Coordinates of C-alpha atoms in Angstrom, one line a residue:
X12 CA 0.0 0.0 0.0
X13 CA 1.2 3.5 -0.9
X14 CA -1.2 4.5 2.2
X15 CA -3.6 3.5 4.1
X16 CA -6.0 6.0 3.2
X17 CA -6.1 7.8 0.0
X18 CA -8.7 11.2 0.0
X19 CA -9.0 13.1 -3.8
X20 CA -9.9 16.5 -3.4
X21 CA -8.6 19.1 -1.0
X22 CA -11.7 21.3 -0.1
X23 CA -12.9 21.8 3.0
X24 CA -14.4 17.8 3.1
X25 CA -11.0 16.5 2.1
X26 CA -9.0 18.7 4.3
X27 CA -11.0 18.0 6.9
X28 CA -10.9 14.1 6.4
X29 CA -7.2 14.3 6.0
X30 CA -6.8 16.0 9.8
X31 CA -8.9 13.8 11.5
X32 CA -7.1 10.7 10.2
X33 CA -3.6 12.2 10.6
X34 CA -5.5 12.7 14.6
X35 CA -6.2 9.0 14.9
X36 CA -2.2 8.4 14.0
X37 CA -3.3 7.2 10.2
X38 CA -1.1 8.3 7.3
X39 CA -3.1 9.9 4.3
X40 CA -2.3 11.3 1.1
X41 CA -4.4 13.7 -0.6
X42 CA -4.9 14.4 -4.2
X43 CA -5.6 17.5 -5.5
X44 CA -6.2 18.0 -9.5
X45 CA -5.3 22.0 -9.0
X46 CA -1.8 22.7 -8.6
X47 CA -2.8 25.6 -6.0
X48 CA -6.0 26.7 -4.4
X49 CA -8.0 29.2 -6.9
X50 CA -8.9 31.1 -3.7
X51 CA -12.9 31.6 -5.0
X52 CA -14.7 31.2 -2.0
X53 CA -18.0 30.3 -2.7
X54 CA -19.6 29.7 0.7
X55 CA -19.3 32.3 3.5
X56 CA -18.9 31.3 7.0
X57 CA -20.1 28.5 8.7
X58 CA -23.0 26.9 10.7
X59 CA -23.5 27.0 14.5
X60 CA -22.8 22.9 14.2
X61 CA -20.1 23.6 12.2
X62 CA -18.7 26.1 15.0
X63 CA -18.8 23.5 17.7
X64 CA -17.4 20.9 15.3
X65 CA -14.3 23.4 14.9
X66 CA -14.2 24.9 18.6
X67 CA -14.3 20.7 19.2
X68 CA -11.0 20.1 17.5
X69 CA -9.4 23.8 18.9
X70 CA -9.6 25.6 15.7
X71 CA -11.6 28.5 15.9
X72 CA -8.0 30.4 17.2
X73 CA -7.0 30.1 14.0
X74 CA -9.7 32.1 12.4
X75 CA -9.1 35.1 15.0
X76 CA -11.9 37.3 15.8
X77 CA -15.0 35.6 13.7
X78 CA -17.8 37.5 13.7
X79 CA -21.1 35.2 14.6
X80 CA -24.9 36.4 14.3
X81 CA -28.2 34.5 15.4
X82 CA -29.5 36.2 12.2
X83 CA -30.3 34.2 9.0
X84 CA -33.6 33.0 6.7
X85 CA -35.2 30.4 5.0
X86 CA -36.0 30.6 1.6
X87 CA -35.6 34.2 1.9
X88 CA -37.8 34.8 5.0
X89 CA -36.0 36.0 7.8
X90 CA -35.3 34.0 10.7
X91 CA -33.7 34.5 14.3
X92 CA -31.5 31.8 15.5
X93 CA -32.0 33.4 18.7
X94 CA -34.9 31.1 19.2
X95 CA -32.9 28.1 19.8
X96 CA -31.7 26.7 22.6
X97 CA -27.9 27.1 23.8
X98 CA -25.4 28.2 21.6
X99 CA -27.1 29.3 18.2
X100 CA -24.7 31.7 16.4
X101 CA -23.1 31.2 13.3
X102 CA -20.0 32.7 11.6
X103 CA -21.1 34.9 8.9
X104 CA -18.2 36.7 7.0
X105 CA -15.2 33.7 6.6
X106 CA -14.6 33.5 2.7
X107 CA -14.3 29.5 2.3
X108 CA -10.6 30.0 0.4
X109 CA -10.0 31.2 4.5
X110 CA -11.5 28.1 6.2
X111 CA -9.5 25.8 3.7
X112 CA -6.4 27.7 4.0
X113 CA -6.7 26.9 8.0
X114 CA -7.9 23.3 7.4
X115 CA -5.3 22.9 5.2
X116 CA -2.3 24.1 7.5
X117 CA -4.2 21.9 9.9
X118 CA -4.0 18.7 8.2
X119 CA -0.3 19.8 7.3
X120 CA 0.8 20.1 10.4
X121 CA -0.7 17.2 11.2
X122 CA 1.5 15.3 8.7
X123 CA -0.6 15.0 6.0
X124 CA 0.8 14.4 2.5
X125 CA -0.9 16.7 0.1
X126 CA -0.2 16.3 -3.8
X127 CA -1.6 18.9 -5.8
X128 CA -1.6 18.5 -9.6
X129 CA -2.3 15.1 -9.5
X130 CA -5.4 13.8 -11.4
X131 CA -7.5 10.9 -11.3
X132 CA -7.9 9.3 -14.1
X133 CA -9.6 5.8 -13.2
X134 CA -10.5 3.9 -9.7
X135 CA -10.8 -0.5 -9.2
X136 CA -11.5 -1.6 -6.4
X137 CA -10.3 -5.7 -6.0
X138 CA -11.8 -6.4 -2.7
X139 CA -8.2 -5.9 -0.5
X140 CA -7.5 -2.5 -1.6
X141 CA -8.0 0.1 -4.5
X142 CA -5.5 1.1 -6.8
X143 CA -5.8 5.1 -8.2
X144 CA -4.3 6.0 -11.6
X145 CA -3.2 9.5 -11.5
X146 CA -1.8 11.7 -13.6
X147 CA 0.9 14.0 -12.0
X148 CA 3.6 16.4 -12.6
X149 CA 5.8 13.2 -13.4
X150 CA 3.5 11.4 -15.7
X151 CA 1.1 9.1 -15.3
X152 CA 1.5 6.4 -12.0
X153 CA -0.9 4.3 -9.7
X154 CA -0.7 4.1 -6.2
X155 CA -2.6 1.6 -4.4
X156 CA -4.9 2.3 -0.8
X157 CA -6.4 0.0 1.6
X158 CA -9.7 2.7 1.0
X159 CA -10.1 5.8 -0.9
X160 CA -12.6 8.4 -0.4
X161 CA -14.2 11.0 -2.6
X162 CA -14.2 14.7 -1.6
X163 CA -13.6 15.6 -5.3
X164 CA -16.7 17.8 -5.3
X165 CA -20.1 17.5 -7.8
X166 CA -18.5 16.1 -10.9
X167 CA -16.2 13.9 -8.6
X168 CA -14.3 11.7 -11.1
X169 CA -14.4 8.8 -8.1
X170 CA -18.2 8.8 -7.6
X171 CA -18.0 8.0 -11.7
X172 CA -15.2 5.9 -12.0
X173 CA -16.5 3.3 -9.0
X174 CA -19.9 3.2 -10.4
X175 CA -22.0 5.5 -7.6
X176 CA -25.8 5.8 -8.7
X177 CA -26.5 9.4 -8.5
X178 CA -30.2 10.0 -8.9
X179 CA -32.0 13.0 -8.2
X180 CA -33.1 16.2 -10.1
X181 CA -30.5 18.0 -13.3
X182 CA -30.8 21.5 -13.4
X183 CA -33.6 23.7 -14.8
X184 CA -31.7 27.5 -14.5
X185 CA -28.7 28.8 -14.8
X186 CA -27.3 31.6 -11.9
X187 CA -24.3 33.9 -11.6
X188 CA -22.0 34.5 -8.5
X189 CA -19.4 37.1 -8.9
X190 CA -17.4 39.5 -6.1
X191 CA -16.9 42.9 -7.4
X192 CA -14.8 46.0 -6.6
X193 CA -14.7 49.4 -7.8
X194 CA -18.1 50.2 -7.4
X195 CA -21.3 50.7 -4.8
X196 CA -24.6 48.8 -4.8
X197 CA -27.4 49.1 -1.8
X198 CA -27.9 46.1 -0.3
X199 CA -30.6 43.6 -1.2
X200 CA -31.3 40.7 0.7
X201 CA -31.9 37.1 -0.3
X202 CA -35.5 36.7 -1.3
X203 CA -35.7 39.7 -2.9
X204 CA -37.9 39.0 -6.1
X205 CA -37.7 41.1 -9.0
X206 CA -40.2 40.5 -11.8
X207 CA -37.7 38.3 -13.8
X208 CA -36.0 36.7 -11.2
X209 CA -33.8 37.4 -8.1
X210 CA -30.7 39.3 -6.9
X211 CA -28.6 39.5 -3.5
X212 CA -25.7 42.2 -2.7
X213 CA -23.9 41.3 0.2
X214 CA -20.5 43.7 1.5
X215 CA -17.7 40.9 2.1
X216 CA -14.5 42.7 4.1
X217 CA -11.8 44.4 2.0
X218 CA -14.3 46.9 -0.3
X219 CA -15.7 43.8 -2.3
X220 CA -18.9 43.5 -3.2
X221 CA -20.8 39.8 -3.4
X222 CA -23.7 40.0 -5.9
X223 CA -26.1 37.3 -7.1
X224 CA -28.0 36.9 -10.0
X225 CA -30.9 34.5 -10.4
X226 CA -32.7 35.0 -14.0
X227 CA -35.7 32.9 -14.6
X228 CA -35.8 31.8 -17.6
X229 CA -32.3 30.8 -18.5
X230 CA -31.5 27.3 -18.9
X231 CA -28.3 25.5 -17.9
X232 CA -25.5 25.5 -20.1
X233 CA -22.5 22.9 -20.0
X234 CA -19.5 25.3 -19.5
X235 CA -16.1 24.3 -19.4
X236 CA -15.0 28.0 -17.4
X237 CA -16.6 30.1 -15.6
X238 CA -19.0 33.0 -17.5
X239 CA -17.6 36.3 -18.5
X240 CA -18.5 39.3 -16.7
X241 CA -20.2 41.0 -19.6
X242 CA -22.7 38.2 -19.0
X243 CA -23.5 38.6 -15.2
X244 CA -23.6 42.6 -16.0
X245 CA -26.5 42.1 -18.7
X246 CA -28.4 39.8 -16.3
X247 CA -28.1 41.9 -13.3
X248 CA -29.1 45.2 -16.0
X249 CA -32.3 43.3 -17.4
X250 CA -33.5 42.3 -13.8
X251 CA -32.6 45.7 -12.1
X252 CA -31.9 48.4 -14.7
X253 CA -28.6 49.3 -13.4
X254 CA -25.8 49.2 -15.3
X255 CA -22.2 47.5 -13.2
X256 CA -20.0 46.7 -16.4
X257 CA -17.7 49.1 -15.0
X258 CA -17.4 47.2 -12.2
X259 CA -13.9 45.1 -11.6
X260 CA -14.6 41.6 -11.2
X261 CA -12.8 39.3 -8.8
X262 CA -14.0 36.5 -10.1
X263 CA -17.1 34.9 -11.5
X264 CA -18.9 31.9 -11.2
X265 CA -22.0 30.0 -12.6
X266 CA -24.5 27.6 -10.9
X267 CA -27.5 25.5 -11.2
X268 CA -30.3 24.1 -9.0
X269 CA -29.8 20.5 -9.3
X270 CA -30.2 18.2 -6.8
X271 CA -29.2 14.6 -6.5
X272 CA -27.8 12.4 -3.8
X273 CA -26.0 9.2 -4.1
X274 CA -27.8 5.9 -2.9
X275 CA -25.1 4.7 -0.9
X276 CA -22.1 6.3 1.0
X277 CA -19.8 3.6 0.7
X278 CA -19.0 0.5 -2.0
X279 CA -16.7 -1.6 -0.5
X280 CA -13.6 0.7 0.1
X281 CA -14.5 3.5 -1.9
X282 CA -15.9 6.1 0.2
X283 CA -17.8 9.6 -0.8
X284 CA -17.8 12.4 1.4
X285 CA -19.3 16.2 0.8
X286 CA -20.2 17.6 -2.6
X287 CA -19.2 14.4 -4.4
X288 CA -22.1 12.4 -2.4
X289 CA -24.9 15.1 -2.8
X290 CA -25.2 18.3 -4.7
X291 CA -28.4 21.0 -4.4
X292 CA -28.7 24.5 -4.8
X293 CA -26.8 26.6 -2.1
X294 CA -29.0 27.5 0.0
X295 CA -27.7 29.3 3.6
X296 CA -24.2 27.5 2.7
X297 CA -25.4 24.6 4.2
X298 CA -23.5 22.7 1.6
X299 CA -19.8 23.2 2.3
X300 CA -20.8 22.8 5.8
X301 CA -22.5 19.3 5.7
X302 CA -18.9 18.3 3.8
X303 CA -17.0 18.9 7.1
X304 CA -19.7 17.4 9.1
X305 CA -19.8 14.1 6.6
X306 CA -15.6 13.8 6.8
X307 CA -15.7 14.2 11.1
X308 CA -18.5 11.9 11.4
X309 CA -16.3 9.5 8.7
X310 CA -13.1 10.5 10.0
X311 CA -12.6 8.5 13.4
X312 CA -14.7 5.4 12.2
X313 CA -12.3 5.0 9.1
X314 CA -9.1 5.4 11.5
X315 CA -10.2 2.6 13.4
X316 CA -10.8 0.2 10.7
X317 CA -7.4 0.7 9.3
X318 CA -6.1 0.4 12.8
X319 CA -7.8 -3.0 13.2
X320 CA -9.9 -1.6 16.6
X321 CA -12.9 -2.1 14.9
X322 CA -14.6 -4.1 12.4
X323 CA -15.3 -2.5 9.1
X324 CA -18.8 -2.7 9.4
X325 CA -18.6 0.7 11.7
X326 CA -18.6 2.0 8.2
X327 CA -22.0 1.0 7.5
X328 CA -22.8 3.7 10.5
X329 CA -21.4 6.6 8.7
X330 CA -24.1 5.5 5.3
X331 CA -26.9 5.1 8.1
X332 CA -26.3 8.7 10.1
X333 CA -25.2 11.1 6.9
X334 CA -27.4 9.5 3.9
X335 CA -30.6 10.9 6.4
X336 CA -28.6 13.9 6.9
X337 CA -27.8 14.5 3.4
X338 CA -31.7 13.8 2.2
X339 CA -32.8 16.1 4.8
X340 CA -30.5 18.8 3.4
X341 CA -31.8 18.1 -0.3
X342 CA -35.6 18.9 0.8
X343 CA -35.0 21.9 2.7
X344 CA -32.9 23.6 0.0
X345 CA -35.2 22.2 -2.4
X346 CA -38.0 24.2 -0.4
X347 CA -36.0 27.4 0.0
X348 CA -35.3 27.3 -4.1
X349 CA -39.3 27.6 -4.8
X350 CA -39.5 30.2 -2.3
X351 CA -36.7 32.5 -3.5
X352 CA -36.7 31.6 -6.8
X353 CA -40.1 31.4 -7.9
X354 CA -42.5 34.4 -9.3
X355 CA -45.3 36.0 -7.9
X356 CA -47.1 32.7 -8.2
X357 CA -45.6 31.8 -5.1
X358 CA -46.0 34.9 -3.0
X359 CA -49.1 33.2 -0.9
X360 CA -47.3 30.4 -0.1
X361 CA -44.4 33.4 1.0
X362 CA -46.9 35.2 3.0
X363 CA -48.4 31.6 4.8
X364 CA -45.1 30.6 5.8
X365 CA -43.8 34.1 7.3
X366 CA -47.2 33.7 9.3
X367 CA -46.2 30.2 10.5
X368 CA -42.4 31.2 11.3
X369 CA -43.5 33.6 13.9
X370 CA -44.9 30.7 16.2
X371 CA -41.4 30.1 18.3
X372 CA -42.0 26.2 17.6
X373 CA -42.3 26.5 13.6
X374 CA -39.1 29.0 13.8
X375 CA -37.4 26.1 16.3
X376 CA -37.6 23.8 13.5
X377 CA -36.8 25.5 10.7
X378 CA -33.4 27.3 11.9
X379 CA -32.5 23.6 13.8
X380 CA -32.9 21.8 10.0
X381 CA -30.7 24.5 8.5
X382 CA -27.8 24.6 11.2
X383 CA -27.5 21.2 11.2
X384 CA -28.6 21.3 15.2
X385 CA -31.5 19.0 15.0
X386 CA -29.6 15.8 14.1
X387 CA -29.5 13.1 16.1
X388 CA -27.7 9.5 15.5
X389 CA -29.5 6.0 16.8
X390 CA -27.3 5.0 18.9
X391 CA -28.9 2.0 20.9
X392 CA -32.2 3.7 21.9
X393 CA -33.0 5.0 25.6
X394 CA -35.2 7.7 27.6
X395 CA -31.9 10.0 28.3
X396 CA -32.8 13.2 25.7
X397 CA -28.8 13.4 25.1
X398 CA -28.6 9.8 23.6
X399 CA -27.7 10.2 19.8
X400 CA -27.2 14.2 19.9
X401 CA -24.3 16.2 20.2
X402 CA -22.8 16.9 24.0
X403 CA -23.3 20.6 24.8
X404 CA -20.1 22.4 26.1
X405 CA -20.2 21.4 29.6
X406 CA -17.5 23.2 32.3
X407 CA -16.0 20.8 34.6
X408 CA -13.6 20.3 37.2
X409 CA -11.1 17.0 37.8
X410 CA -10.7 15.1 41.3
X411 CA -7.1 17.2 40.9
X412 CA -9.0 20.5 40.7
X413 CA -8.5 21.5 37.5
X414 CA -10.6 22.8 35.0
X415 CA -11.5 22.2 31.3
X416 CA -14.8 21.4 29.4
X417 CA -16.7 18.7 27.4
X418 CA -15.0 20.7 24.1
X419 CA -11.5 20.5 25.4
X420 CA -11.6 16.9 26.0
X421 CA -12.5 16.2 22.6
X422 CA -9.5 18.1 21.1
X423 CA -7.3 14.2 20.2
X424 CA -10.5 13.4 18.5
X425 CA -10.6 10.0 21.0
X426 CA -13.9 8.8 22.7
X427 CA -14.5 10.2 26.1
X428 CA -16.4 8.4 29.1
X429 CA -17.3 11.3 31.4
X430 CA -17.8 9.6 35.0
X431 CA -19.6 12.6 36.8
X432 CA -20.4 10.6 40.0
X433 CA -17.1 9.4 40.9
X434 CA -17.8 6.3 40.4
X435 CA -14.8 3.1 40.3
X436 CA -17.2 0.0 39.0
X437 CA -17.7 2.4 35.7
X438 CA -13.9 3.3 35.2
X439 CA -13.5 -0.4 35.7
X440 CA -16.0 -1.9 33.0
X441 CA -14.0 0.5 30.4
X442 CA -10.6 -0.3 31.4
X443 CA -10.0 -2.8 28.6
X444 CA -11.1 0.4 26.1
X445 CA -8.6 2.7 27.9
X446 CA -6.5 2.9 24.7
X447 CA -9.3 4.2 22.7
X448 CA -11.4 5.9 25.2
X449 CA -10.0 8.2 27.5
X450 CA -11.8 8.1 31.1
X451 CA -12.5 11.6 33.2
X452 CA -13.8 11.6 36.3
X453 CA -14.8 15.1 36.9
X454 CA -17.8 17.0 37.9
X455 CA -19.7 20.4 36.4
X456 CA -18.0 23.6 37.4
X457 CA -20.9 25.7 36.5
X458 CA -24.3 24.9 35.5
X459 CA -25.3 22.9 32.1
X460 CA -26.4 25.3 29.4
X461 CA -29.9 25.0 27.8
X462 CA -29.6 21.3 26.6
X463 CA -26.7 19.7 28.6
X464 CA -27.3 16.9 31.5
X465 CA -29.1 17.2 34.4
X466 CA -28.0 16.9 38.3
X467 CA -29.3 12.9 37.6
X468 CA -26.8 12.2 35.0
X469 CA -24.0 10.4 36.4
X470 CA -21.8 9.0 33.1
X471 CA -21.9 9.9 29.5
X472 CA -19.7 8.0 26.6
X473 CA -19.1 10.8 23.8
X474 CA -18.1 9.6 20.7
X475 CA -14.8 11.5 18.8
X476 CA -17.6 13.3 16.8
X477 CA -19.3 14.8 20.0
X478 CA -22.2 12.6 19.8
X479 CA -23.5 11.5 22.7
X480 CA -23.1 6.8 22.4
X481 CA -24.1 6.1 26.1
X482 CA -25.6 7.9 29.2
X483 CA -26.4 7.0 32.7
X484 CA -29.1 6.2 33.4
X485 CA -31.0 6.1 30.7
X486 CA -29.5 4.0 28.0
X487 CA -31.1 0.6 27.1
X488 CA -27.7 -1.3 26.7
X489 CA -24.9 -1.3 29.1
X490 CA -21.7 0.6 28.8
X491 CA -19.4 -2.6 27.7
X492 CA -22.1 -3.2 25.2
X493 CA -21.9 0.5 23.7
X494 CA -18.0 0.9 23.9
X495 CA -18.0 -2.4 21.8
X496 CA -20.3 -1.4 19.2
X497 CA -18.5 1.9 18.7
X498 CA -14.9 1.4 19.5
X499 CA -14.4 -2.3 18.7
X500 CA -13.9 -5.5 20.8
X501 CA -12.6 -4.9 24.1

């Protein structure tokens, strides 16, 4: 094997794939088709799940001051994140070419072994391992993997070359993204219909200007670049009237509204992660932000495969938890796409649902589906409300006296058994785990936020991903029983 693990693609997903492996103490190479990033930053920001999930593995120092807001939309209605429980906000003004460039020093630093200009040209899979031809700066070569994943975005040459059924909706539009400079527009918020179709403006830091252009009428085009920005100016002038061909371009991009989804996460040890397993229209850049959450869910379970801690049907959990994620991610942006896209056709059904969004529970679930806070895992079954959800950032104090927090003790990305009631039997039923799980015995240090355990919680089992496995009492299984299924024979 040239590694265990081979990841193509080098985007947020694969970056993030590549760290959590090099975290588990499993070599990866990644390869990247561009020879450097293109800096384009198609998303902004990130997700309040996507916060924790960073904060989690101690990364949000690298992104300095990020400023976070409770204030978002669906579909183009306006929606207050506020309304949630616990923490809520999301980061709102990181271009994406900044949240690579960190994931990527990450995953460096880490030891990952990043090749860019290498392409793939074709994928087998033989049962024991998968061999990758690539075309690289030296020619043409195959390397050989015990498992490869797919983070290769949309058009991801591995989804096609291993044979991944991809149904779902092709695209009926055509849209324009482009940042500008040199010139001043007044803001217009998402959901802004015009009589021919819809445009954003959105001030990103550095004097640039992020507009979006949303035609009705136009239908997709197979382009091998992006458009010009004599294109996106007569757009933007036939739906507005104004005229921004003077305006410097930063870059320019084209999209398209369809949606499909793979059928299965995994065939045999090919793997897809992100954009290469589902695509839809970007809707509240949930997109780049289910990619990271797909590669940390995938991330640990993979490591211990390869290690030989645990059987390789743990795979089968990371199909089971992120297929459900990604389909719920397809509908929702699917709804927001009629609402913000549509004509006036659609304007009752606008008013109807602005009605329903002011009742607290209707805007609970909605800004829960779209930050990625309402999903929850089966993990065994049980009455405790934390089984199968993500552990809150709990403060907590050691029998040494010192302090840290639920978050901290997830930074090595290993499974954490929180004994909370001081209690010897527990630490003793997970001794034979102690090289996978690491065992606290601590006890809060302030109160539980909105969401985290109560005073009758005496032991939780947290999973590398956050995700609450185990809790007592509560759980239906006992703890030997969940520390097998999830971290392998004792």
């Amino acid at each position: 094997m040239d590694a265990p693990v081979i990841v193509v693609g080098a985007g947020p997903a694969g970056m993030t794939l590549a760290g959590e492996l090099r975290l588990a103490g499993v070599a990866v190479v990644v390869l990247e088709r561009l020879e450097r990033r293109t800096g384009e930053s198609r998303g902004l920001g990130f997700t309040a799940r996507t916060l924790e999930t960073f904060d989690q593995r101690g990364l949000l120092a690298r992104f300095g001051d990020v400023e976070t807001s409770t204030l978002g939309h669906f579909g183009g209605l306006p929606l207050d994140f506020g309304v949630l429980d616990g923490a809520c906000q999301a980061a709102k003004t990181v271009p994406q070419s900044v949240t690579e460039t960190h994931l990527e020093d990450w995953a460096t630093g880490l030891g990952a072994d990043i090749r860019r200009g290498h392409e793939v040209l074709s994928v087998h899979d033989d049962g024991d391992g998968v061999d990758v031809e690539v075309r690289g700066p030296d020619g043409r070569h195959t390397l050989r993997a015990a498992h490869l994943v797919g983070c290769d975005g949309g058009r991801s040459t591995v989804r096609k070359a291993a044979g991944f059924d991809f149904p779902g909706t092709a695209a009926t539009m055509e849209m324009y993204l482009a940042d500008i400079k040199g010139i001043e527009l007044k803001p217009r918020m998402i959901g802004e219909t015009l009589p021919g179709g819809m445009v954003m403006v959105g001030p990103l830091p550095g004097g640039t200007t992020r507009i979006v252009v949303c035609e009705r009428g136009t239908p997709p085009r197979r382009r091998e670049g992006p458009p010009s920005f004599d294109e996106v100016a007569a757009a933007w002038q036939r739906l507005t009237g104004e005229d921004i061909s003077a305006a410097e371009p930063v870059w320019v991009s084209a999209f398209g509204d369809a949606t499909r989804q793979v059928t299965e996460y995994r065939r045999g040890r090919v793997i897809l992660a992100g954009d290469s397993a589902h695509i839809h229209l970007p809707a509240g850049g949930q997109g780049m932000n289910t990619g990271i959450q797909d590669s940390v869910n995938l991330g640990w379970k993979l490591a211990a495969v390869v290690r030989g801690t645990a059987p390789s049907s743990l795979l089968d959990t990371y199909h089971s938890e992120r297929h459900a994620v990604g389909r719920r991610l397809l509908m929702n942006t699917r709804a927001q796409g009629l609402l913000f896209l549509s004509g006036a056709e659609v304007q009752p059904l606008r008013d109807s649902l602005r009605e329903l969004m002011a009742y607290d529970d209707v805007a609970r679930h909605l800004a829960a589906m779209v930050s990625g806070l309402e999903i929850s895992y089966e993990v065994g079954g049980g009455s405790h409300p934390l089984l199968g959800r993500r552990m809150p950032p709990l403060q907590l104090t050691t029998g040494s006296g010192g302090l840290t927090s639920s978050t901290e003790l997830l930074h090595p990305a290993r499974g954490v058994l929180l004994d909370l009631a001081d209690n010897p039997r527990l630490r003793r039923r997970a001794a034979p785990w102690s090289e996978r799980v690491d065992v606290v015995t601590a006890r809060p240090s302030a109160p539980p936020g909105a969401g985290g355990p109560d005073d009758t919680t005496t032991a939780l089992l947290i999973r590398p991903d956050g995700y609450v496995a185990w809790a007592a009492p509560g759980s239906h299984h006992d703890l030997p029983m969940a520390l097998e299924r999830w971290f392998g024979a004792p």
